Structure formats: C-alpha cells, structure tokens
Amino acid sequence: MHSAKHTTQDKDIARRSWVMVDFDPVRKSGTSSTQEQLQLACDRAKVVWDFLFHNGFREYVGCISGNGYHLMLPCDMECNEKTDSIVRDFLQVISMLFSTEEVEIDTAVFNRARLTKLYGTKAHKGVDCEETPHRMSYIKHSPARIVPIPTEYFEKIVSAFKSPVNVAEKYNNFGKRRNELTFQLIDNFTLFYLRFVQENKSHENKFWTYN
C-alpha cells in the first residue's frame, strides 16, 4: 500500500458540520488506555457536557474512541478565518477549564481537515493485553434528530473570557513544551457553576460509562 501523494488540506473544506472535543487519558505514548483511564475520560466528558448544557447547548453525539471519549457537537459553519478562530478558541477554553492530570482535552483538533476515527473500527495502540486491550470504537449516544448548534453558542463560551492576557510557555503531562493561551474568567456565575459541577459526583448515567 502506497501513501497518497495529495491529501485533503484545510483550504479544501468549505463547511464544518462537527466540532470534536477529544478526551484523551494521560498515559505512556503508544499504548492503549486501561479500563480505569477510559472511564476517567467518560467522566470528564460528562462534566464538560453539564457545563455546555448550562450554557445552552442541547445536542451532542457521544462516542467511545477506543481509548478515550469523543464529544461530537453538531454545527453548521462556513469555513473562514473567523470560524477557525472560534473553534480553536473554544477548544482552548474547554481544555483550560477541564483538562486534568488524568485526562487531557486535545486542542490540536480544531483544523478543518482533521481526520478522526471511523466508528466501528478497532483502536490498535501498543500491546493488546488484559490491562490495556485493543477496543472497538463506537457511537455511545446519538439523539433521534441532530440539530446544529448555533455558532453563537460557541462564541458565547469564548466571550465569557477576556482575550488572552498573555502567552505562557508550559510543559504538558508528557514533558513536551507547548504554547498555551491563558484566559481570565470574568463570569462569576460560571465560575460558581464550574466549582459546583466539578465537586458534584451525582451526575452519572448510561451515556457516560464505558460498560
């Protein structure tokens, strides 16, 4: 099998239909997640959806990626520099608020030509063993009718924070250096809500468990 000489680029994409929030358990590179790590990703996705629901979001498709969780948010955005910035900043805000030492929300998946897993296929990372098995990816939850989330709702999440006040070099959990925008929370009610949700452990249901 030969690699393609020409692949899809950002400029080839005319519209966005989905914004993906990717919850990736922190683990050794090139390995599958443990059952515990996968469940932590599902739990983190539930916390983020509670926050988004509080801010007007009403539809999502939830998927097990094989090693983590994908929160797929339906949208209908014309592709241009403005919407690219909205999606990029949205993911950065969500990651800044909700990434933990155990689960990282990937901010690199904002680009238009980003490929993701074909659900129904198996994730093959590392050695397939009882502790870190290779798993099938699949759609865990899908609404009866998918309605695009207005672009203004994504902008609302970003606009709840001031423009980046500085760019700080930080080290991520794998020890690699990256540039990360630092936002300042200005919505006191949202701050209260975040603290409440992250401390509340009663928000469990079948959409957020691996089994």
Coordinates of C-alpha atoms in Angstrom, one line a residue:
M1 CA 0.0 0.0 0.0
H2 CA 1.4 3.4 -1.0
S3 CA 0.9 6.6 0.8
A4 CA -1.3 9.2 -1.0
K5 CA 0.7 12.0 -2.8
H6 CA -2.1 14.5 -2.3
T7 CA -4.2 14.7 0.8
T8 CA -7.1 16.9 1.9
Q9 CA -6.0 20.3 3.2
D10 CA -7.8 22.9 5.2
K11 CA -8.4 25.0 2.1
D12 CA -10.4 22.1 0.5
I13 CA -13.0 22.2 3.3
A14 CA -16.0 24.5 2.7
R15 CA -18.2 23.9 5.8
R16 CA -17.9 22.4 9.2
S17 CA -20.6 20.0 10.4
W18 CA -19.0 18.9 13.7
V19 CA -16.8 20.3 16.4
M20 CA -15.0 17.4 18.2
V21 CA -14.0 17.6 21.8
D22 CA -11.4 14.8 22.3
F23 CA -10.9 13.4 25.8
D24 CA -7.6 11.6 25.9
P25 CA -6.4 9.7 29.0
V26 CA -2.9 10.7 30.0
R27 CA -0.7 7.6 29.6
K28 CA 2.6 6.4 28.1
S29 CA 2.8 7.2 24.4
G30 CA 1.9 4.4 22.0
T31 CA -0.2 2.4 24.5
S32 CA -3.9 1.7 24.9
S33 CA -5.8 3.0 27.9
T34 CA -6.8 0.9 30.9
Q35 CA -10.4 0.4 31.8
E36 CA -9.9 2.9 34.6
Q37 CA -8.4 5.5 32.3
L38 CA -11.1 5.1 29.8
Q39 CA -13.8 5.6 32.5
L40 CA -12.0 8.8 33.7
A41 CA -12.3 10.1 30.1
C42 CA -16.0 9.3 30.1
D43 CA -16.5 11.0 33.5
R44 CA -14.7 14.1 32.3
A45 CA -16.8 14.3 29.2
K46 CA -19.9 14.3 31.4
V47 CA -18.6 17.3 33.4
V48 CA -18.0 19.2 30.2
W49 CA -21.4 18.4 28.8
D50 CA -23.0 19.6 32.0
F51 CA -21.2 22.9 31.6
L52 CA -22.2 23.2 27.9
F53 CA -25.8 22.3 28.7
H54 CA -25.8 25.0 31.3
N55 CA -24.7 27.4 28.5
G56 CA -27.5 26.5 26.1
F57 CA -26.1 23.5 24.1
R58 CA -28.7 20.8 23.6
E59 CA -27.4 18.2 21.1
Y60 CA -24.3 16.0 21.1
V61 CA -23.2 12.7 19.8
G62 CA -21.1 10.7 22.3
C63 CA -18.5 8.2 21.0
I64 CA -16.0 5.8 22.6
S65 CA -12.8 6.3 20.5
G66 CA -11.3 3.0 21.8
N67 CA -9.0 4.7 24.3
G68 CA -11.0 7.8 25.2
Y69 CA -14.2 9.7 24.6
H70 CA -15.3 12.0 21.7
L71 CA -18.0 14.6 22.4
M72 CA -19.2 15.5 18.9
L73 CA -21.0 18.8 18.7
P74 CA -23.1 19.3 15.6
C75 CA -22.7 22.7 13.9
D76 CA -23.1 24.4 10.5
M77 CA -20.2 26.8 10.0
E78 CA -18.9 28.3 6.8
C79 CA -15.2 27.8 6.8
N80 CA -13.2 31.0 7.1
E81 CA -10.7 32.6 9.4
K82 CA -13.4 33.8 11.8
T83 CA -14.9 30.4 12.4
D84 CA -11.4 28.8 12.5
S85 CA -10.7 31.1 15.4
I86 CA -14.0 30.4 17.1
V87 CA -13.4 26.6 17.1
R88 CA -9.7 27.0 18.1
D89 CA -10.5 29.3 21.0
F90 CA -13.5 27.2 22.1
L91 CA -11.3 24.1 22.4
Q92 CA -8.6 26.1 24.2
V93 CA -11.1 27.4 26.8
I94 CA -12.6 24.0 27.4
S95 CA -9.2 22.4 27.7
M96 CA -8.0 25.2 30.1
L97 CA -11.1 24.7 32.3
F98 CA -11.4 20.9 32.3
S99 CA -8.2 19.2 31.4
T100 CA -6.7 17.3 34.4
E101 CA -3.6 15.4 35.3
E102 CA -5.5 12.2 34.3
V103 CA -7.4 13.4 31.2
E104 CA -6.3 15.9 28.6
I105 CA -8.7 17.7 26.2
D106 CA -6.9 17.9 22.8
T107 CA -6.7 21.5 21.5
A108 CA -5.0 20.5 18.2
V109 CA -8.2 19.1 16.5
F110 CA -9.6 22.4 15.5
N111 CA -8.2 22.5 11.9
R112 CA -10.7 21.9 9.1
A113 CA -9.0 18.9 7.5
R114 CA -8.6 17.0 10.8
L115 CA -9.4 13.3 10.4
T116 CA -10.8 11.2 13.2
K117 CA -11.6 7.6 13.8
L118 CA -14.2 5.8 11.7
Y119 CA -16.5 4.5 14.5
G120 CA -16.9 0.7 14.2
T121 CA -13.2 0.2 13.7
K122 CA -10.7 -1.0 16.3
A123 CA -8.1 1.1 18.0
H124 CA -4.6 -0.6 17.8
K125 CA -2.2 1.1 20.1
G126 CA 0.6 -0.8 21.8
V127 CA 0.3 -4.4 23.0
D128 CA -3.1 -5.9 23.2
C129 CA -3.4 -7.4 26.7
E130 CA -5.9 -7.7 29.5
E131 CA -4.8 -4.5 31.2
T132 CA -4.6 -2.3 28.0
P133 CA -6.8 -4.0 25.4
H134 CA -7.4 -3.0 21.9
R135 CA -11.1 -1.9 21.7
M136 CA -13.7 -1.2 19.1
S137 CA -14.7 2.4 18.7
Y138 CA -18.4 3.0 18.6
I139 CA -21.2 5.6 18.9
K140 CA -22.4 5.5 22.5
H141 CA -25.2 8.2 22.3
S142 CA -26.9 9.9 19.4
P143 CA -30.1 12.0 19.5
A144 CA -33.1 11.0 17.4
R145 CA -32.7 14.2 15.4
I146 CA -29.4 16.0 15.0
V147 CA -29.9 19.8 15.1
P148 CA -26.8 22.0 14.5
I149 CA -25.8 24.1 17.5
P150 CA -25.8 27.9 16.5
T151 CA -22.3 29.3 16.1
E152 CA -23.2 32.0 18.6
Y153 CA -23.2 29.4 21.4
F154 CA -19.6 28.5 20.7
E155 CA -18.8 32.2 20.7
K156 CA -20.6 32.6 24.0
I157 CA -18.2 30.2 25.6
V158 CA -15.2 32.1 24.3
S159 CA -16.6 35.5 25.1
A160 CA -17.1 34.5 28.7
F161 CA -13.4 35.0 28.9
K162 CA -11.3 38.1 28.1
S163 CA -8.9 38.0 25.2
P164 CA -5.7 36.1 26.1
V165 CA -3.9 38.2 28.7
N166 CA -0.6 36.5 28.0
V167 CA 1.0 33.6 26.2
A168 CA 2.9 31.4 28.7
E169 CA 5.2 28.5 27.9
K170 CA 4.2 25.5 29.8
Y171 CA 5.1 21.8 29.9
N172 CA 2.3 19.3 29.4
N173 CA 2.0 16.0 31.1
F174 CA 4.4 14.3 28.7
G175 CA 7.1 16.8 29.3
K176 CA 6.9 18.4 25.9
R177 CA 6.9 22.2 25.7
R178 CA 3.9 24.0 24.2
N179 CA 2.4 27.5 23.9
E180 CA -0.9 27.8 25.8
L181 CA -3.2 30.8 25.9
T182 CA -4.1 31.9 29.4
F183 CA -7.7 33.2 29.7
Q184 CA -9.2 35.1 32.6
L185 CA -12.6 34.1 33.8
I186 CA -14.9 37.1 34.1
D187 CA -18.3 35.4 34.5
N188 CA -18.6 34.9 38.3
F189 CA -21.8 32.8 37.9
T190 CA -20.0 30.5 35.5
L191 CA -17.1 30.2 38.0
F192 CA -19.6 29.2 40.7
Y193 CA -21.2 26.7 38.4
L194 CA -17.8 25.2 37.5
R195 CA -16.9 24.7 41.1
F196 CA -20.3 23.2 41.9
V197 CA -20.3 20.7 39.0
Q198 CA -16.7 19.6 39.5
E199 CA -17.4 18.8 43.1
N200 CA -20.8 17.1 42.5
K201 CA -20.4 13.4 41.9
S202 CA -24.1 12.5 41.3
H203 CA -24.3 13.3 37.6
E204 CA -23.8 9.7 36.3
N205 CA -25.9 8.0 33.7
K206 CA -25.6 5.3 31.0
F207 CA -24.2 7.7 28.4
W208 CA -21.1 8.4 30.4
T209 CA -20.0 4.9 31.4
Y210 CA -17.8 2.6 29.3
N211 CA -19.7 -0.6 30.2

